[in-house]
């Protein structure tokens, strides 16, 4: 299956790996038959590699719904996106749909997927964030001309998801990892360990991802290693992460920080890439 350059992320996602791909790609193992990504997010690695067989997952059900609708009903999705206006009144009306549970439940899958893409394209900094009630709460971004309807990319991603053997789920990551075979390569891009108390952007699902979860994930990686399944994991370069993965191959890389609301505080930040192979 030939790679299509139009197959690329359709959403801006905190921690997205598009800018780091030139660094990460040379670190990938050779000769892997299957691909698994339990924390899919924007899917930059998946869409770059375009593997013939893949298992993709994210606990964020709204995000997974977007990929399922792109796969199954992309033309109606494009039509729905074309109805939206880039103004604050429209944005807050669409954003607040999930405050009325009955009204939100009445939306079709296409309408809910279009809502997520629209909010992602027009909200401040593309930050998907929910409050304790699970309601989207990022403010309007006031961008002059966001690309709300990127039809060529949506159609290309839809074709890839249909032509390749791609299993899409919204499960706990451990359940996904327990089900894969030995010949599968796993790329793990979980919510990062925060580098400070004010740097925690894990609110993309209700409940977050604390250090107990980081340790549970490390234990899953230990299990993958015992099963001789190759994995690569990205995370922040905190002492905690370095300590719990001390038995593995750790490489420090530089990434751009683009989430901070203060422009002067955006810039290079260290991350680690952790592997159980050379």
Coordinates of C-alpha atoms in Angstrom, one line a residue, residues 120-275:
X120 CA -10.5 21.9 18.0
X121 CA -9.9 24.2 15.0
X122 CA -11.4 27.3 16.6
X123 CA -10.6 27.1 20.3
X124 CA -7.7 28.7 22.0
X125 CA -4.4 27.0 21.0
X126 CA -6.3 23.8 19.9
X127 CA -6.4 22.7 23.5
X128 CA -8.9 19.8 24.1
X129 CA -9.7 20.2 27.8
X130 CA -12.7 19.2 29.9
X131 CA -13.8 20.2 33.4
X132 CA -14.7 17.8 36.2
X133 CA -18.1 17.2 34.7
X134 CA -16.5 16.1 31.4
X135 CA -17.6 19.3 29.6
X136 CA -15.4 21.0 27.0
X137 CA -14.2 24.3 28.5
X138 CA -11.5 25.8 26.4
X139 CA -12.3 29.4 25.3
X140 CA -12.7 30.8 21.8
X141 CA -9.4 31.2 20.0
X142 CA -10.2 34.3 17.8
X143 CA -8.2 33.0 14.8
X144 CA -8.7 34.9 11.6
X145 CA -9.0 32.0 9.2
X146 CA -8.9 28.5 10.7
X147 CA -9.1 25.6 8.3
X148 CA -12.3 24.1 9.7
X149 CA -13.1 22.0 6.6
X150 CA -9.9 20.3 5.3
X151 CA -11.7 18.0 2.9
X152 CA -8.6 16.6 1.0
X153 CA -7.0 15.4 4.3
X154 CA -10.3 14.1 5.7
X155 CA -10.9 12.1 2.6
X156 CA -7.3 10.8 2.5
X157 CA -7.5 9.7 6.2
X158 CA -10.8 8.0 5.5
X159 CA -9.4 6.1 2.6
X160 CA -6.4 4.9 4.7
X161 CA -8.6 3.8 7.6
X162 CA -10.7 1.8 5.1
X163 CA -8.0 0.3 3.0
X164 CA -5.7 -0.8 5.8
X165 CA -6.6 -3.2 8.5
X166 CA -7.1 -0.7 11.3
X167 CA -8.9 -1.7 14.6
X168 CA -10.2 1.3 16.4
X169 CA -11.1 1.1 20.1
X170 CA -11.7 3.3 23.2
X171 CA -10.6 1.1 26.1
X172 CA -8.2 1.2 29.0
X173 CA -4.7 1.1 27.6
X174 CA -3.8 -2.0 29.6
X175 CA -6.6 -4.0 28.0
X176 CA -5.3 -3.1 24.6
X177 CA -1.7 -4.0 25.5
X178 CA -2.8 -7.4 26.9
X179 CA -4.4 -8.3 23.6
X180 CA -1.6 -7.8 21.2
X181 CA 0.7 -10.4 19.7
X182 CA 4.5 -10.7 19.9
X183 CA 5.1 -9.4 16.4
X184 CA 3.5 -6.0 17.2
X185 CA 5.4 -2.8 17.7
X186 CA 3.9 -0.5 20.4
X187 CA 4.3 3.3 20.4
X188 CA 3.2 4.8 23.7
X189 CA 2.5 8.6 23.9
X190 CA 0.6 8.9 27.3
X191 CA -0.3 12.1 29.1
X192 CA 3.0 13.4 30.3
X193 CA 4.3 13.6 33.8
X194 CA 4.0 17.3 34.6
X195 CA 7.3 19.2 34.9
X196 CA 5.7 21.6 37.4
X197 CA 2.4 22.0 39.3
X198 CA 1.1 24.4 36.7
X199 CA 2.2 22.4 33.7
X200 CA -0.4 19.6 34.0
X201 CA -2.5 19.4 30.7
X202 CA -3.9 16.0 31.3
X203 CA -7.5 17.1 31.5
X204 CA -8.4 15.7 28.1
X205 CA -10.5 13.1 29.8
X206 CA -12.4 13.3 33.1
X207 CA -10.1 12.1 35.9
X208 CA -6.7 12.9 34.4
X209 CA -3.5 10.8 34.5
X210 CA -1.5 10.9 37.8
X211 CA 1.7 9.3 38.9
X212 CA -0.1 6.1 40.0
X213 CA -1.2 5.8 36.3
X214 CA 2.4 6.4 35.2
X215 CA 3.6 3.6 37.4
X216 CA 0.8 1.3 36.1
X217 CA 1.9 2.1 32.6
X218 CA 5.5 1.3 33.5
X219 CA 4.3 -2.1 34.8
X220 CA 2.5 -2.7 31.5
X221 CA 5.8 -1.9 29.7
X222 CA 7.6 -4.4 31.9
X223 CA 5.0 -7.0 30.8
X224 CA 5.6 -6.1 27.2
X225 CA 9.3 -6.5 27.7
X226 CA 8.8 -9.9 29.3
X227 CA 6.6 -10.9 26.3
X228 CA 9.4 -9.7 24.0
X229 CA 7.2 -7.1 22.4
X230 CA 9.2 -4.0 21.3
X231 CA 7.9 -0.6 22.6
X232 CA 8.9 3.0 22.4
X233 CA 7.5 5.5 24.9
X234 CA 7.6 9.3 24.9
X235 CA 7.3 11.3 28.2
X236 CA 8.6 14.4 29.9
X237 CA 12.2 14.3 31.1
X238 CA 11.4 14.4 34.8
X239 CA 13.4 12.7 37.5
X240 CA 10.4 10.6 38.3
X241 CA 10.1 9.2 34.7
X242 CA 13.8 8.6 34.4
X243 CA 13.7 6.7 37.7
X244 CA 10.8 4.4 37.0
X245 CA 12.2 3.5 33.5
X246 CA 15.9 3.3 34.6
X247 CA 16.1 -0.3 33.3
X248 CA 15.4 0.8 29.7
X249 CA 17.2 2.7 26.9
X250 CA 16.5 6.4 27.6
X251 CA 17.2 9.1 25.0
X252 CA 16.7 12.8 25.7
X253 CA 15.3 14.9 22.9
X254 CA 14.3 18.5 22.5
X255 CA 10.7 19.5 21.7
X256 CA 8.9 22.7 21.2
X257 CA 6.5 23.8 24.0
X258 CA 3.5 25.4 22.3
X259 CA 0.8 25.1 25.0
X260 CA 1.7 27.9 27.4
X261 CA -0.7 30.9 27.2
X262 CA 2.3 33.2 27.7
X263 CA 4.2 33.3 24.4
X264 CA 7.6 34.0 26.1
X265 CA 7.3 30.7 28.0
X266 CA 7.0 28.6 24.9
X267 CA 10.2 27.1 23.5
X268 CA 12.4 24.1 23.7
X269 CA 11.8 21.5 26.4
X270 CA 13.4 18.2 27.1
X271 CA 11.5 15.0 26.6
X272 CA 12.6 11.4 26.9
X273 CA 12.2 8.5 24.5
X274 CA 12.2 5.2 26.2
X275 CA 12.8 1.9 24.4

